[in-house]
């Protein structure tokens, strides 16, 4: 049974159980699934059960119910009731959230994820109004991945060493970032990236460090930065507005409570994940490069124009400047 | 005879539809050549000059590939280029064959009416909200529109094929290329 | 009922001759309506048709098809056969062996078995018959050798498998090299073993010797072919280009060479492009149908329940594997390779992964089964094509395949016993 039949009361006074389908974009064994989505699903079950208004979320992983790029449309047309949306994949419809993926936004991913959650839950924020409300989505949990680093198959000791290298980029602001440092941006699918590094089509990329282990990129790379923080990847769990409206207040409250808990827990767990990852990569023989103050200043200076190139790509009715400002404030609040 | 009159009336419909299909086939062919040129150029530019064409993946995947697929869809049905399992078909009597292929064609028309209509809704929504490609900045409605356009032609073509079977020559009824015409069955001259 | 009805209907529609892609889409849509709701189905139809076509990796297929269309129009297949025929001329069954290696060579620049069989059918069969080989052997050899084109890269079958199972296209292509060469070796060894006594009894014609000078002179024809192999296989293997880029580059280089050599006319070029567009829309619609049907299966939870049933049934992993291979083999009697892959993989690939088999190796096994299916009756596309090209009845062709099919099964057994054949060339664990 799908959603939309919630809120009715059973014979014994307790509410009837509601099952919502989640069309997840990630595989079951992805660390976001294991560290964020699955705990969230369990928390929703236990919180709602305790409150007497059971909600269960039935997860269809790995794009089984549709490609990531169609997540917003599929949610709105009722293919599933709970969506896992991510601005990097859904930039056509929720472009403002990508402000968190600009270079040098924050010094750690926990802060970034919590700030994104704060704005997603703030009915007055531009990001809520443009990305979520306009698309009939109610966000109830959010995250950001460990901040993206330069990872190369050639030795690097600082920012200057990147000059002239072919660097894999996911496109958009990442292209501007790579170009600003004198390197060549190369667009390449994730499936080709291992091969590309191994055969020298590219000399490196902008990756989050845990992904180096999960897709074995560590086998074909040698150096990585630990504090370049040139991008991120953020996402949110959302319920479609009509489905949300049919849930009882108790069920809505349960989703929000569980969502906040899962958001906080995941953000809190990130520093340990990052530390562990760095140790693992070093054990595999990779060299960690911590950029010094001079390098970081050079990075900040070179990349100061990237936000403008991002603003240029936004639709004319999207309040990009305001989003940039409120994101900065939200990050400062959580720091 | 009634059948003859219907057949005569269908002729201009066929001509008009074929004209549209042929036009879209040309666009699809140009899109295919554009894929070859764009991918080759961007590989060569990266290898020789370290300056790949940014956005070539997005152009190829999100704009050119759908145009090739949906613009050629109906012409391919007309030319019997959608492969099927026809070893049973070639052993059916003409009556059963007419019936089975008619049902198949009507079902194709049915599902593609839905695809075309839903595709139109999506195109309209993309226009209404001014969605543009996140990397290229080009309107998404441009590429979403190939789906309803190509599928609408497919619906017309499959219904027209049915009408032609029922009012005309029934010796050669099949939606797929029938390479597997068995030697026991007299040749139906399906090979082009 | 919700699950059985679409499955039965798919079978009925396929047997009734509805094109595969459409049959999958119709029954997938019906299935989604039943296990979820009609509104869900409409929602899926709003996004899926467009999205099924937007994969950048997928354009590898049209690009390799385009290249194959150009080179068959330009007559490269004839050059390869004419040259090899002089090198193997004196061996017993030499011209048949030349046919096999010419098909393997053509296969190295062409990804479609039907295209290889059709080209070699027109080029080799008249020459074989002129030399006195039986029509059955001539058609059978061309049909079987043509299947090498889907094992030796590039191959639409290997790419299709990689796309459907989310494996690296480059890895799949490289994995096909050694099994393809082993198959060519095994087939030619079989011909030799058959032709030596045959020549003595007079059922196989004697070969003709050519001088070294003639042999070397005939090889001058091969340079465009060498250029293409170096560009494609070398390009992928040594990392100059990705598999996708190699396919577009191959099409562009072959067109450029043929235009410079004045071996392709404007109408031939236009025809090659239009034919590629038809093949592209056909394959993409099958992929769309496979996605719709796969989405129905996911929503119905059939694959996960099947997995559970299989793992609790206590069958050994090889028992399950052999059952799967048997089912695929039987499908191969009746169906085309694209149909087999798109119909079976959504169900069996999760099982294969769960049982811990190597996905790249399994892809090669599937392609080998598809090769067998291409030449076995009642639906043996390559035999139809070769017989058609030679103007011989189909049953004559089917009479000639059986010794070769025996050899193909032997190679299959070898591949099952020594999986490394498929995987050792693949550079590393590509995720
Ligand atoms: Na090939
Ligand atoms: Na067969």
Coordinates of N, CA and C in Angstrom, one line a residue, chain C residues 272-392:
Chain C
X272 N 24.8 4.4 -45.1 CA 25.4 3.9 -43.8 C 25.0 4.6 -42.6
X273 N 24.8 5.9 -42.8 CA 24.4 6.8 -41.6 C 23.0 6.5 -41.3
X274 N 22.1 6.4 -42.3 CA 20.7 6.2 -42.0 C 20.5 4.8 -41.4
X275 N 21.2 3.8 -41.9 CA 21.1 2.5 -41.3 C 21.5 2.5 -39.9
X276 N 22.5 3.2 -39.5 CA 23.0 3.3 -38.1 C 21.9 4.0 -37.3
X277 N 21.2 5.0 -37.8 CA 20.2 5.6 -37.1 C 19.0 4.6 -36.8
X278 N 18.7 3.8 -37.8 CA 17.7 2.8 -37.5 C 18.1 1.8 -36.4
X279 N 19.3 1.3 -36.5 CA 19.8 0.4 -35.5 C 19.8 1.1 -34.1
X280 N 20.2 2.3 -34.1 CA 20.2 3.1 -32.8 C 18.9 3.2 -32.2
X281 N 17.9 3.6 -32.9 CA 16.5 3.7 -32.3 C 16.0 2.4 -31.9
X282 N 16.3 1.3 -32.7 CA 15.9 0.0 -32.3 C 16.5 -0.5 -31.0
X283 N 17.8 -0.3 -30.8 CA 18.5 -0.7 -29.6 C 18.0 0.2 -28.4
X284 N 17.9 1.5 -28.6 CA 17.5 2.4 -27.5 C 16.1 2.0 -27.0
X285 N 15.2 1.7 -28.0 CA 13.9 1.3 -27.5 C 13.9 0.0 -26.7
X286 N 14.8 -0.9 -27.1 CA 14.9 -2.1 -26.3 C 15.4 -1.8 -24.9
X287 N 16.3 -0.9 -24.8 CA 16.8 -0.5 -23.5 C 15.7 0.2 -22.7
X288 N 14.9 1.1 -23.4 CA 13.8 1.7 -22.7 C 12.9 0.6 -22.2
X289 N 12.5 -0.4 -23.0 CA 11.6 -1.4 -22.6 C 12.2 -2.2 -21.5
X290 N 13.5 -2.5 -21.5 CA 14.2 -3.3 -20.5 C 14.1 -2.5 -19.2
X291 N 14.3 -1.2 -19.2 CA 14.2 -0.4 -18.0 C 12.8 -0.4 -17.4
X292 N 11.8 -0.3 -18.3 CA 10.4 -0.3 -17.8 C 10.1 -1.7 -17.2
X293 N 10.5 -2.7 -17.9 CA 10.2 -4.0 -17.3 C 11.0 -4.3 -16.0
X294 N 12.2 -3.8 -16.0 CA 13.1 -4.0 -14.8 C 12.5 -3.2 -13.7
X295 N 11.9 -2.0 -13.9 CA 11.3 -1.3 -12.9 C 10.1 -2.0 -12.3
X296 N 9.3 -2.6 -13.2 CA 8.2 -3.4 -12.7 C 8.7 -4.6 -11.8
X297 N 9.8 -5.2 -12.3 CA 10.3 -6.4 -11.5 C 10.8 -5.9 -10.1
X298 N 11.5 -4.7 -10.1 CA 12.0 -4.2 -8.8 C 10.8 -3.9 -7.9
X299 N 9.7 -3.2 -8.4 CA 8.6 -2.9 -7.6 C 7.9 -4.1 -7.1
X300 N 7.9 -5.2 -7.9 CA 7.2 -6.4 -7.4 C 8.1 -7.2 -6.5
X301 N 9.4 -6.8 -6.3 CA 10.3 -7.5 -5.5 C 10.6 -9.0 -5.9
X302 N 10.3 -9.3 -7.2 CA 10.5 -10.6 -7.7 C 12.0 -11.0 -7.6
X303 N 12.9 -10.2 -8.1 CA 14.3 -10.6 -8.1 C 14.8 -10.9 -6.7
X304 N 14.4 -10.1 -5.7 CA 14.9 -10.3 -4.3 C 14.3 -11.6 -3.7
X305 N 13.0 -11.8 -4.1 CA 12.4 -13.1 -3.6 C 13.0 -14.3 -4.2
X306 N 13.3 -14.1 -5.5 CA 13.9 -15.3 -6.3 C 15.3 -15.6 -5.7
X307 N 16.0 -14.5 -5.3 CA 17.3 -14.7 -4.7 C 17.2 -15.4 -3.4
X308 N 16.2 -15.0 -2.6 CA 16.0 -15.6 -1.3 C 15.7 -17.1 -1.5
X309 N 14.8 -17.4 -2.4 CA 14.4 -18.8 -2.7 C 15.6 -19.6 -3.1
X310 N 16.4 -19.0 -4.0 CA 17.6 -19.8 -4.5 C 18.6 -20.0 -3.4
X311 N 18.8 -19.0 -2.5 CA 19.8 -19.2 -1.5 C 19.3 -20.1 -0.4
X312 N 18.0 -20.2 -0.2 CA 17.5 -21.1 0.9 C 17.2 -22.5 0.3
X313 N 17.2 -22.6 -1.0 CA 17.0 -24.0 -1.6 C 18.2 -24.9 -1.4
X314 N 19.3 -24.3 -1.1 CA 20.5 -25.1 -0.8 C 21.1 -25.7 -2.0
X315 N 20.8 -25.2 -3.2 CA 21.5 -25.7 -4.4 C 23.0 -25.1 -4.4
X316 N 23.9 -25.9 -4.9 CA 25.3 -25.4 -5.0 C 25.3 -24.2 -6.0
X317 N 26.4 -23.4 -5.9 CA 26.4 -22.2 -6.8 C 26.6 -22.7 -8.3
X318 N 27.3 -23.7 -8.5 CA 27.5 -24.2 -9.9 C 26.3 -24.9 -10.4
X319 N 25.4 -25.5 -9.5 CA 24.2 -26.0 -10.0 C 23.3 -24.9 -10.5
X320 N 23.2 -23.8 -9.7 CA 22.4 -22.7 -10.2 C 23.0 -22.1 -11.5
X321 N 24.3 -22.0 -11.5 CA 24.9 -21.4 -12.8 C 24.6 -22.3 -14.0
X322 N 24.7 -23.6 -13.8 CA 24.4 -24.5 -15.0 C 22.9 -24.4 -15.4
X323 N 22.0 -24.3 -14.4 CA 20.6 -24.1 -14.7 C 20.4 -22.8 -15.5
X324 N 21.1 -21.7 -15.1 CA 21.0 -20.4 -15.8 C 21.5 -20.6 -17.2
X325 N 22.7 -21.2 -17.3 CA 23.3 -21.4 -18.7 C 22.3 -22.2 -19.6
X326 N 21.7 -23.2 -19.0 CA 20.8 -24.0 -19.8 C 19.6 -23.2 -20.3
X327 N 19.1 -22.4 -19.4 CA 17.9 -21.5 -19.8 C 18.3 -20.5 -20.9
X328 N 19.5 -19.9 -20.7 CA 20.0 -19.0 -21.7 C 20.2 -19.6 -23.0
X329 N 20.8 -20.9 -23.0 CA 21.0 -21.6 -24.2 C 19.7 -21.9 -25.0
X330 N 18.7 -22.3 -24.2 CA 17.4 -22.6 -24.8 C 16.8 -21.3 -25.4
X331 N 16.9 -20.2 -24.7 CA 16.5 -18.9 -25.2 C 17.2 -18.6 -26.6
X332 N 18.5 -19.0 -26.6 CA 19.3 -18.7 -27.8 C 18.8 -19.4 -29.0
X333 N 18.1 -20.6 -28.8 CA 17.6 -21.3 -30.0 C 16.6 -20.4 -30.7
X334 N 15.9 -19.6 -29.9 CA 14.7 -18.8 -30.5 C 15.0 -17.3 -30.6
X335 N 15.9 -16.8 -29.9 CA 16.0 -15.3 -29.8 C 17.3 -14.7 -30.2
X336 N 17.2 -13.5 -30.5 CA 18.4 -12.6 -30.8 C 19.1 -12.3 -29.5
X337 N 20.4 -12.0 -29.7 CA 21.3 -11.7 -28.5 C 20.8 -10.5 -27.7
X338 N 20.3 -9.5 -28.3 CA 19.9 -8.3 -27.6 C 18.6 -8.7 -26.8
X339 N 17.7 -9.5 -27.4 CA 16.5 -9.9 -26.7 C 16.9 -10.7 -25.5
X340 N 17.9 -11.7 -25.7 CA 18.2 -12.5 -24.5 C 18.8 -11.7 -23.4
X341 N 19.7 -10.8 -23.7 CA 20.4 -10.0 -22.7 C 19.4 -9.1 -22.0
X342 N 18.5 -8.5 -22.7 CA 17.6 -7.5 -22.1 C 16.5 -8.2 -21.3
X343 N 16.1 -9.5 -21.7 CA 15.1 -10.2 -21.0 C 15.6 -10.9 -19.7
X344 N 16.8 -11.4 -19.9 CA 17.3 -12.3 -18.8 C 18.1 -11.6 -17.7
X345 N 18.9 -10.5 -18.1 CA 19.8 -10.0 -17.1 C 19.1 -9.3 -15.9
X346 N 17.9 -8.6 -16.0 CA 17.3 -8.1 -14.8 C 17.0 -9.1 -13.8
X347 N 16.8 -10.4 -14.2 CA 16.5 -11.4 -13.3 C 17.7 -12.2 -12.8
X348 N 18.6 -12.5 -13.8 CA 19.7 -13.4 -13.3 C 21.0 -12.7 -12.9
X349 N 21.1 -11.4 -13.3 CA 22.4 -10.8 -12.9 C 22.5 -10.6 -11.4
X350 N 21.5 -10.2 -10.6 CA 21.6 -10.2 -9.2 C 21.9 -11.5 -8.6
X351 N 21.4 -12.6 -9.2 CA 21.7 -14.0 -8.7 C 23.2 -14.3 -8.9
X352 N 23.7 -13.9 -10.0 CA 25.1 -14.2 -10.3 C 26.0 -13.4 -9.3
X353 N 25.7 -12.2 -9.1 CA 26.5 -11.4 -8.1 C 26.4 -12.0 -6.7
X354 N 25.2 -12.4 -6.3 CA 25.0 -12.9 -5.0 C 25.8 -14.2 -4.8
X355 N 25.9 -15.0 -5.9 CA 26.6 -16.2 -5.8 C 28.1 -16.0 -5.9
X356 N 28.5 -14.8 -6.1 CA 30.0 -14.5 -6.1 C 30.7 -14.8 -7.4
X357 N 30.0 -14.9 -8.5 CA 30.7 -15.1 -9.8 C 31.2 -13.7 -10.3
X358 N 32.3 -13.8 -11.1 CA 32.8 -12.6 -11.7 C 31.9 -12.0 -12.8
X359 N 31.5 -10.7 -12.6 CA 30.5 -10.2 -13.6 C 31.1 -10.1 -15.0
X360 N 32.4 -9.8 -15.1 CA 33.0 -9.6 -16.4 C 33.1 -11.0 -17.1
X361 N 33.5 -12.0 -16.4 CA 33.6 -13.4 -16.9 C 32.2 -13.8 -17.3
X362 N 31.2 -13.6 -16.5 CA 29.8 -14.0 -16.8 C 29.3 -13.3 -18.1
X363 N 29.7 -12.1 -18.3 CA 29.4 -11.4 -19.6 C 29.9 -12.1 -20.8
X364 N 31.2 -12.6 -20.7 CA 31.8 -13.3 -21.8 C 31.1 -14.7 -22.0
X365 N 30.7 -15.3 -20.9 CA 29.9 -16.6 -21.0 C 28.6 -16.3 -21.8
X366 N 27.9 -15.2 -21.4 CA 26.7 -14.9 -22.0 C 26.9 -14.6 -23.5
X367 N 28.0 -14.0 -23.9 CA 28.2 -13.7 -25.3 C 28.5 -14.9 -26.0
X368 N 29.3 -15.9 -25.4 CA 29.6 -17.1 -26.1 C 28.3 -17.9 -26.3
X369 N 27.4 -17.9 -25.3 CA 26.1 -18.6 -25.5 C 25.3 -17.9 -26.7
X370 N 25.4 -16.5 -26.7 CA 24.7 -15.8 -27.8 C 25.3 -16.2 -29.2
X371 N 26.7 -16.4 -29.2 CA 27.3 -16.9 -30.4 C 26.7 -18.2 -30.9
X372 N 26.5 -19.1 -29.9 CA 25.9 -20.4 -30.3 C 24.5 -20.2 -30.8
X373 N 23.8 -19.4 -30.1 CA 22.4 -19.1 -30.5 C 22.3 -18.5 -31.9
X374 N 23.3 -17.8 -32.3 CA 23.2 -17.1 -33.6 C 23.3 -18.1 -34.8
X375 N 23.7 -19.4 -34.5 CA 23.9 -20.3 -35.6 C 23.0 -21.5 -35.5
X376 N 22.3 -21.6 -34.3 CA 21.5 -22.9 -34.1 C 20.0 -22.6 -34.6
X377 N 19.4 -23.7 -35.2 CA 18.0 -23.6 -35.6 C 17.1 -23.6 -34.3
X378 N 15.8 -23.1 -34.4 CA 15.2 -22.6 -35.7 C 15.5 -21.2 -36.0
X379 N 16.0 -20.4 -35.0 CA 16.2 -19.0 -35.2 C 17.8 -18.8 -35.1
X380 N 18.4 -18.8 -36.3 CA 19.9 -18.7 -36.3 C 20.2 -17.6 -37.2
X381 N 20.2 -16.3 -36.7 CA 20.3 -15.1 -37.6 C 21.5 -15.2 -38.6
X382 N 22.6 -15.7 -38.0 CA 23.8 -15.7 -38.9 C 23.7 -16.6 -40.1
X383 N 23.0 -17.8 -39.8 CA 22.8 -18.7 -40.9 C 21.9 -18.1 -41.9
X384 N 20.8 -17.4 -41.5 CA 19.9 -16.8 -42.4 C 20.7 -15.8 -43.3
X385 N 21.5 -15.0 -42.6 CA 22.2 -13.9 -43.3 C 23.2 -14.5 -44.3
X386 N 24.0 -15.5 -43.9 CA 25.0 -16.1 -44.7 C 24.4 -16.8 -45.9
X387 N 23.3 -17.6 -45.6 CA 22.6 -18.3 -46.7 C 22.0 -17.3 -47.6
X388 N 21.4 -16.3 -47.1 CA 20.8 -15.2 -48.0 C 21.9 -14.6 -48.9
X389 N 23.0 -14.3 -48.3 CA 24.1 -13.7 -49.1 C 24.6 -14.6 -50.2
X390 N 24.6 -16.0 -49.9 CA 25.1 -16.9 -50.8 C 24.0 -17.5 -51.7
X391 N 22.7 -17.1 -51.5 CA 21.6 -17.6 -52.3 C 21.5 -19.1 -52.2
X392 N 21.6 -19.6 -51.0 CA 21.5 -21.0 -50.7 C 20.3 -21.2 -49.7

